[in-house]
Amino acid sequence: CPFQPNFSRVLCWDMMLKSFVVVPTERAAGVYHRESRSGKYQLTYAEAKAVCEYEGGHLATYQQLEAARKIGFHVCAAGWMAKGRVGYPIVKAGANCGFGRTGIVDYGIRLNRSERWDAYCYNPNGKECGGVFTDSKHVFKSPGYPNEYENDQICYWHIRVKYGQRIHLQFLEFDVEDDTACMADYLEIYDSYDDISGFVGRFCGDELPDDIISTGNVMTLKFLSDASVTAGGFQIRYVTMDVPSKAGDGKNTTSQGRTNFLSGKFGIM
Ligand SMILES: *[C@@H]1O[C@H](CO)[C@@H](O)[C@H](O)[C@H]1NC(C)=O
Ligand SMILES: *[C@@H]1O[C@H](CO)[C@@H](O)[C@H](O)[C@H]1NC(C)=O
Ligand SMILES: [Ca+2]
């Protein structure tokens, strides 16, 4: 690979998602967003193609991006698609993104393939690694589980349940390369629909983290592994709870063990 594919991505999302209907499904139809390690809008068409191929997939077609959008894939960043097309998927109209419209914001087929954008990749056969989840319960597994996860993984699981419900995360198995600050491999949990706000905690090692309960109806899990040393991986279950999102202190819980009820915009850990 001629350059380091980067895996941080910006997913902007309006938390007020109560108004649209989605088909329950487990993956964003194999589509995901990538940006360069050096930041937003740094990839030429050839580089964007290389990023997707490096990960075993290819650039998503317009139809694949639209299929993903229909099940909740919403990213506020223009990226290359197959055949030199550029655009981005908007689910919830907002003033700051997508010109107040929903649908694929389509910049068309670019004649100049040296322009720099992000990338939309498609990889239906990817290891179970991320996606958009709207079911009332699910068990996430690290990629390749029960085998050890591989190096250089990056997975985002976005959970969005019905408005008014909360998400209860339970760690069933957990074994991630251990180091004191979890700099190598880690799982991060966010009490929001992106990895920008609502940071709850970063986890590594083989101690089972406590349960976590969201404040609202969305949550994001991000798993990242570096270039060396792997471990057994994890299984994490979520179930929905019919509790008003604004419920306060949450001292009473039905789960066993300690539970972290997130009580504000930024969770407690
Ligand atoms: C193509 O795009 C690049 C990057 O924006 C720019 O530097 C270059 O001048 C463009 N080429 C043409 C022919 O417009
Ligand atoms: C929480 O549990 C305590 C003790 O079990 C009980 O006294 C209290 O009423 C409960 N509070 C709520 C809000 O259910
Ligand atoms: Ca590692």
CSV table of C-alpha atoms and ligand atoms in Angstrom, one decimal:
chain,number,residue,atom,x,y,z
A,1,CYS,CA,0.0,0.0,0.0
A,2,PRO,CA,1.6,3.3,-1.1
A,3,PHE,CA,0.4,5.2,2.0
A,4,GLN,CA,-1.1,4.4,5.3
A,5,PRO,CA,-4.8,4.0,5.0
A,6,ASN,CA,-6.4,5.8,7.8
A,7,PHE,CA,-9.2,4.8,9.8
A,8,SER,CA,-10.4,7.7,11.7
A,9,ARG,CA,-13.6,8.9,10.2
A,10,VAL,CA,-16.0,11.7,10.8
A,11,LEU,CA,-19.6,10.7,11.0
A,12,CYS,CA,-21.8,13.6,11.7
A,13,TRP,CA,-25.2,12.8,13.0
A,14,ASP,CA,-28.2,14.5,14.4
A,15,MET,CA,-29.2,12.7,17.5
A,16,MET,CA,-32.9,13.5,16.9
A,17,LEU,CA,-33.5,10.4,14.9
A,18,LYS,CA,-37.0,9.7,16.1
A,19,SER,CA,-38.7,10.7,12.8
A,20,PHE,CA,-37.5,8.3,10.2
A,21,VAL,CA,-38.2,4.7,9.7
A,22,VAL,CA,-35.5,2.3,9.1
A,23,VAL,CA,-35.5,-1.4,8.0
A,24,PRO,CA,-33.9,-3.4,10.8
A,25,THR,CA,-30.6,-4.7,9.6
A,26,GLU,CA,-27.3,-5.6,10.8
A,27,ARG,CA,-24.8,-4.0,8.5
A,28,ALA,CA,-24.8,-0.8,6.6
A,29,ALA,CA,-25.0,-3.0,3.5
A,30,GLY,CA,-21.2,-3.5,3.5
A,31,VAL,CA,-20.5,0.1,2.9
A,32,TYR,CA,-18.1,2.2,5.0
A,33,HIS,CA,-16.3,5.5,4.9
A,34,ARG,CA,-12.6,6.1,5.0
A,35,GLU,CA,-10.5,9.2,5.1
A,36,SER,CA,-6.7,9.7,4.9
A,37,ARG,CA,-4.6,9.5,8.0
A,38,SER,CA,-3.6,13.1,7.3
A,39,GLY,CA,-7.2,14.3,7.4
A,40,LYS,CA,-10.3,14.9,5.5
A,41,TYR,CA,-10.3,15.2,1.7
A,42,GLN,CA,-6.8,14.0,1.0
A,43,LEU,CA,-7.3,11.0,-1.3
A,44,THR,CA,-7.0,11.0,-5.1
A,45,TYR,CA,-9.2,8.5,-6.9
A,46,ALA,CA,-6.3,6.1,-7.2
A,47,GLU,CA,-5.6,6.4,-3.6
A,48,ALA,CA,-9.2,6.0,-2.5
A,49,LYS,CA,-9.4,2.8,-4.7
A,50,ALA,CA,-6.2,1.5,-3.0
A,51,VAL,CA,-7.6,2.1,0.5
A,52,CYS,CA,-10.7,0.0,-0.3
A,53,GLU,CA,-8.7,-2.7,-2.0
A,54,TYR,CA,-6.1,-2.8,0.8
A,55,GLU,CA,-9.0,-3.9,3.0
A,56,GLY,CA,-10.3,-6.5,0.6
A,57,GLY,CA,-13.2,-4.5,-0.9
A,58,HIS,CA,-13.6,-1.9,-3.6
A,59,LEU,CA,-15.1,1.5,-4.0
A,60,ALA,CA,-18.8,1.5,-3.4
A,61,THR,CA,-21.2,2.1,-6.3
A,62,TYR,CA,-23.8,4.9,-6.1
A,63,GLN,CA,-26.4,2.1,-5.7
A,64,GLN,CA,-24.5,0.5,-2.8
A,65,LEU,CA,-24.1,3.8,-1.1
A,66,GLU,CA,-27.8,4.5,-1.5
A,67,ALA,CA,-28.7,1.1,-0.2
A,68,ALA,CA,-26.6,1.8,2.9
A,69,ARG,CA,-28.1,5.2,3.3
A,70,LYS,CA,-31.6,3.7,3.3
A,71,ILE,CA,-30.7,1.7,6.4
A,72,GLY,CA,-29.2,4.6,8.2
A,73,PHE,CA,-25.7,5.3,6.9
A,74,HIS,CA,-25.2,9.0,7.2
A,75,VAL,CA,-21.8,10.7,6.7
A,76,CYS,CA,-21.1,14.3,6.3
A,77,ALA,CA,-18.1,14.0,4.0
A,78,ALA,CA,-17.8,13.7,0.3
A,79,GLY,CA,-16.0,10.6,-0.9
A,80,TRP,CA,-15.0,8.8,-4.1
A,81,MET,CA,-17.3,6.0,-5.3
A,82,ALA,CA,-16.8,3.6,-8.2
A,83,LYS,CA,-16.3,5.0,-11.6
A,84,GLY,CA,-14.9,8.3,-10.3
A,85,ARG,CA,-18.1,9.5,-8.8
A,86,VAL,CA,-18.1,11.7,-5.7
A,87,GLY,CA,-20.9,12.2,-3.1
A,88,TYR,CA,-22.1,11.5,0.4
A,89,PRO,CA,-25.1,9.9,2.1
A,90,ILE,CA,-27.6,12.0,4.1
A,91,VAL,CA,-30.3,10.5,6.1
A,92,LYS,CA,-31.4,13.3,8.3
A,93,ALA,CA,-31.6,16.8,6.7
A,94,GLY,CA,-29.6,19.4,8.4
A,95,ALA,CA,-28.5,22.9,7.7
A,96,ASN,CA,-24.8,22.2,8.1
A,97,CYS,CA,-24.7,19.1,5.9
A,98,GLY,CA,-26.3,18.1,2.7
A,99,PHE,CA,-27.9,21.5,1.9
A,100,GLY,CA,-31.0,20.6,3.9
A,101,ARG,CA,-31.8,17.6,1.7
A,102,THR,CA,-31.8,13.9,2.2
A,103,GLY,CA,-30.4,11.3,-0.3
A,104,ILE,CA,-27.0,11.0,-1.9
A,105,VAL,CA,-25.5,14.4,-2.3
A,106,ASP,CA,-24.0,13.7,-5.7
A,107,TYR,CA,-21.1,15.7,-7.1
A,108,GLY,CA,-21.2,13.6,-10.2
A,109,ILE,CA,-18.4,11.8,-12.1
A,110,ARG,CA,-15.3,13.8,-11.7
A,111,LEU,CA,-13.2,14.4,-14.8
A,112,ASN,CA,-10.2,15.3,-12.7
A,113,ARG,CA,-9.2,12.2,-10.8
A,114,SER,CA,-6.5,14.1,-9.0
A,115,GLU,CA,-9.1,15.9,-6.9
A,116,ARG,CA,-8.9,14.9,-3.3
A,117,TRP,CA,-11.9,13.5,-1.4
A,118,ASP,CA,-12.6,10.7,1.1
A,119,ALA,CA,-13.6,7.2,0.1
A,120,TYR,CA,-16.7,5.0,0.3
A,121,CYS,CA,-15.7,1.4,0.3
A,122,TYR,CA,-17.9,-1.7,-0.2
A,123,ASN,CA,-16.9,-5.0,1.3
A,124,PRO,CA,-19.8,-7.4,1.8
A,125,ASN,CA,-17.5,-10.2,2.9
A,126,GLY,CA,-15.6,-8.3,5.5
A,127,LYS,CA,-15.2,-9.9,8.8
A,128,GLU,CA,-17.9,-9.0,11.1
A,129,CYS,CA,-16.5,-5.6,11.8
A,130,GLY,CA,-18.9,-2.8,12.4
A,131,GLY,CA,-22.2,-1.6,10.9
A,132,VAL,CA,-25.4,0.1,11.8
A,133,PHE,CA,-27.6,-1.8,14.2
A,134,THR,CA,-31.3,-1.0,14.9
A,135,ASP,CA,-32.5,-4.4,16.4
A,136,SER,CA,-33.6,-4.5,20.0
A,137,LYS,CA,-30.7,-6.8,20.8
A,138,HIS,CA,-27.5,-8.0,19.3
A,139,VAL,CA,-24.2,-9.6,20.1
A,140,PHE,CA,-21.1,-7.9,18.6
A,141,LYS,CA,-18.0,-10.0,18.2
A,142,SER,CA,-14.5,-8.8,17.4
A,143,PRO,CA,-13.6,-9.6,13.8
A,144,GLY,CA,-12.9,-13.3,13.3
A,145,TYR,CA,-14.2,-14.3,16.7
A,146,PRO,CA,-13.8,-16.9,18.3
A,147,ASN,CA,-10.3,-16.7,16.6
A,148,GLU,CA,-8.0,-13.9,17.6
A,149,TYR,CA,-8.6,-10.6,15.9
A,150,GLU,CA,-6.0,-9.5,13.3
A,151,ASN,CA,-3.7,-6.6,13.2
A,152,ASP,CA,-4.7,-3.3,11.7
A,153,GLN,CA,-8.4,-3.6,12.3
A,154,ILE,CA,-10.8,-0.8,12.7
A,155,CYS,CA,-14.5,-1.4,13.3
A,156,TYR,CA,-17.3,1.0,14.2
A,157,TRP,CA,-20.6,-0.3,15.5
A,158,HIS,CA,-23.3,2.3,15.5
A,159,ILE,CA,-26.4,1.4,17.5
A,160,ARG,CA,-29.6,3.2,17.1
A,161,VAL,CA,-32.7,2.0,18.8
A,162,LYS,CA,-36.2,3.4,19.1
A,163,TYR,CA,-36.5,6.9,20.4
A,164,GLY,CA,-37.1,6.8,24.2
A,165,GLN,CA,-35.2,3.5,24.6
A,166,ARG,CA,-31.8,3.2,26.1
A,167,ILE,CA,-29.0,0.7,25.3
A,168,HIS,CA,-27.7,-1.6,27.9
A,169,LEU,CA,-24.2,-3.0,27.0
A,170,GLN,CA,-23.0,-6.2,28.6
A,171,PHE,CA,-19.5,-7.5,28.1
A,172,LEU,CA,-19.6,-11.3,27.8
A,173,GLU,CA,-16.0,-11.9,26.8
A,174,PHE,CA,-13.1,-9.5,26.7
A,175,ASP,CA,-9.5,-9.9,25.8
A,176,VAL,CA,-7.6,-7.1,24.0
A,177,GLU,CA,-3.9,-6.5,23.9
A,178,ASP,CA,-3.1,-5.0,27.3
A,179,ASP,CA,-1.0,-1.9,27.9
A,180,THR,CA,-1.3,0.7,30.6
A,181,ALA,CA,-3.0,3.5,28.6
A,182,CYS,CA,-4.6,1.2,26.0
A,183,MET,CA,-2.5,2.8,23.3
A,184,ALA,CA,-2.0,-0.3,21.2
A,185,ASP,CA,-5.4,-2.0,20.7
A,186,TYR,CA,-8.6,-0.8,22.3
A,187,LEU,CA,-12.3,-0.7,22.4
A,188,GLU,CA,-13.9,2.8,22.8
A,189,ILE,CA,-17.5,3.4,23.8
A,190,TYR,CA,-19.3,6.6,23.0
A,191,ASP,CA,-22.7,7.7,24.3
A,192,SER,CA,-23.5,9.2,20.9
A,193,TYR,CA,-23.8,8.2,17.3
A,194,ASP,CA,-20.2,9.2,16.4
A,195,ASP,CA,-16.8,9.0,17.8
A,196,ILE,CA,-16.5,12.7,18.5
A,197,SER,CA,-18.8,13.4,21.4
A,198,GLY,CA,-20.0,11.5,24.4
A,199,PHE,CA,-16.8,9.6,25.1
A,200,VAL,CA,-17.4,7.0,27.8
A,201,GLY,CA,-14.2,5.0,28.1
A,202,ARG,CA,-11.4,3.1,26.4
A,203,PHE,CA,-10.9,-0.5,27.3
A,204,CYS,CA,-8.1,-3.1,26.8
A,205,GLY,CA,-6.7,-6.0,28.8
A,206,ASP,CA,-8.7,-9.1,29.8
A,207,GLU,CA,-10.7,-7.7,32.7
A,208,LEU,CA,-14.4,-7.7,31.9
A,209,PRO,CA,-15.6,-4.1,31.9
A,210,ASP,CA,-18.8,-3.2,33.8
A,211,ASP,CA,-22.1,-2.9,32.0
A,212,ILE,CA,-22.8,0.5,30.4
A,213,ILE,CA,-26.2,2.1,29.8
A,214,SER,CA,-26.7,4.9,27.4
A,215,THR,CA,-28.4,8.2,28.1
A,216,GLY,CA,-30.2,8.2,24.8
A,217,ASN,CA,-31.1,5.9,22.0
A,218,VAL,CA,-27.8,5.8,20.2
A,219,MET,CA,-24.3,4.5,21.0
A,220,THR,CA,-21.0,3.9,19.1
A,221,LEU,CA,-18.4,1.3,19.7
A,222,LYS,CA,-15.0,1.6,18.0
A,223,PHE,CA,-12.4,-1.1,18.0
A,224,LEU,CA,-8.9,-0.5,16.8
A,225,SER,CA,-5.9,-2.8,16.6
A,226,ASP,CA,-2.4,-1.8,15.8
A,227,ALA,CA,0.3,-3.5,13.7
A,228,SER,CA,1.5,-6.2,16.1
A,229,VAL,CA,0.3,-8.5,18.9
A,230,THR,CA,-3.3,-9.7,18.9
A,231,ALA,CA,-5.5,-11.3,21.5
A,232,GLY,CA,-8.7,-13.3,21.9
A,233,GLY,CA,-11.2,-10.6,21.2
A,234,PHE,CA,-14.6,-9.9,22.6
A,235,GLN,CA,-18.3,-10.5,22.6
A,236,ILE,CA,-20.5,-7.7,23.7
A,237,ARG,CA,-24.3,-7.9,24.0
A,238,TYR,CA,-26.7,-5.0,23.9
A,239,VAL,CA,-30.3,-5.1,24.8
A,240,THR,CA,-32.8,-2.2,24.8
A,241,MET,CA,-34.4,-0.8,27.9
A,242,ASP,CA,-37.7,1.0,27.9
A,243,VAL,CA,-36.6,3.9,30.0
A,244,PRO,CA,-37.2,7.5,29.3
A,245,SER,CA,-33.9,8.9,28.0
A,246,LYS,CA,-34.0,11.7,30.5
A,247,ALA,CA,-34.3,9.4,33.5
A,248,GLY,CA,-32.0,10.8,36.1
A,249,ASP,CA,-29.7,9.1,38.5
A,250,GLY,CA,-30.4,5.5,37.5
A,251,LYS,CA,-29.2,3.9,40.7
A,252,ASN,CA,-31.5,1.0,40.3
A,253,THR,CA,-30.5,-1.6,37.8
A,254,THR,CA,-31.7,-5.1,37.1
A,255,SER,CA,-28.3,-6.3,35.9
A,256,GLN,CA,-25.9,-8.2,37.9
A,257,GLY,CA,-22.8,-6.5,39.1
A,258,ARG,CA,-21.9,-2.9,38.8
A,259,THR,CA,-23.5,-0.9,36.1
A,260,ASN,CA,-22.5,2.5,34.7
A,261,PHE,CA,-25.6,4.5,34.1
A,262,LEU,CA,-24.4,7.4,32.0
A,263,SER,CA,-26.0,10.5,33.5
A,264,GLY,CA,-25.0,13.4,31.4
A,265,LYS,CA,-23.7,14.3,28.0
A,266,PHE,CA,-20.4,12.9,29.0
A,267,GLY,CA,-20.6,9.6,30.7
A,268,ILE,CA,-19.0,8.5,33.9
A,269,MET,CA,-16.4,5.9,34.0
B,1,LIG,C1,-7.1,18.6,-10.9
B,1,LIG,O1,-7.2,18.7,-9.5
B,1,LIG,C2,-6.1,19.0,-8.8
B,1,LIG,C3,-6.4,19.0,-7.3
B,1,LIG,O2,-7.5,19.8,-7.0
B,1,LIG,C4,-5.5,20.4,-9.3
B,1,LIG,O3,-4.3,20.7,-8.6
B,1,LIG,C5,-5.3,20.3,-10.7
B,1,LIG,O4,-4.9,21.6,-11.2
B,1,LIG,C6,-6.6,19.9,-11.5
B,1,LIG,N1,-6.3,19.7,-12.9
B,1,LIG,C7,-7.0,20.2,-13.8
B,1,LIG,C8,-6.6,19.9,-15.2
B,1,LIG,O5,-7.9,21.0,-13.6
B,2,LIG,C1,-34.3,2.1,44.1
B,2,LIG,O1,-34.1,1.0,44.9
B,2,LIG,C2,-34.3,1.4,46.3
B,2,LIG,C3,-33.8,0.2,47.2
B,2,LIG,O2,-34.0,-1.0,46.5
B,2,LIG,C4,-35.7,1.8,46.5
B,2,LIG,O3,-35.9,2.2,47.8
B,2,LIG,C5,-36.0,3.0,45.6
B,2,LIG,O4,-37.4,3.3,45.7
B,2,LIG,C6,-35.7,2.6,44.2
B,2,LIG,N1,-35.8,3.8,43.4
B,2,LIG,C7,-36.4,3.8,42.2
B,2,LIG,C8,-36.4,5.1,41.4
B,2,LIG,O5,-36.9,2.8,41.7
B,3,CA,CA,-2.0,-5.1,18.9
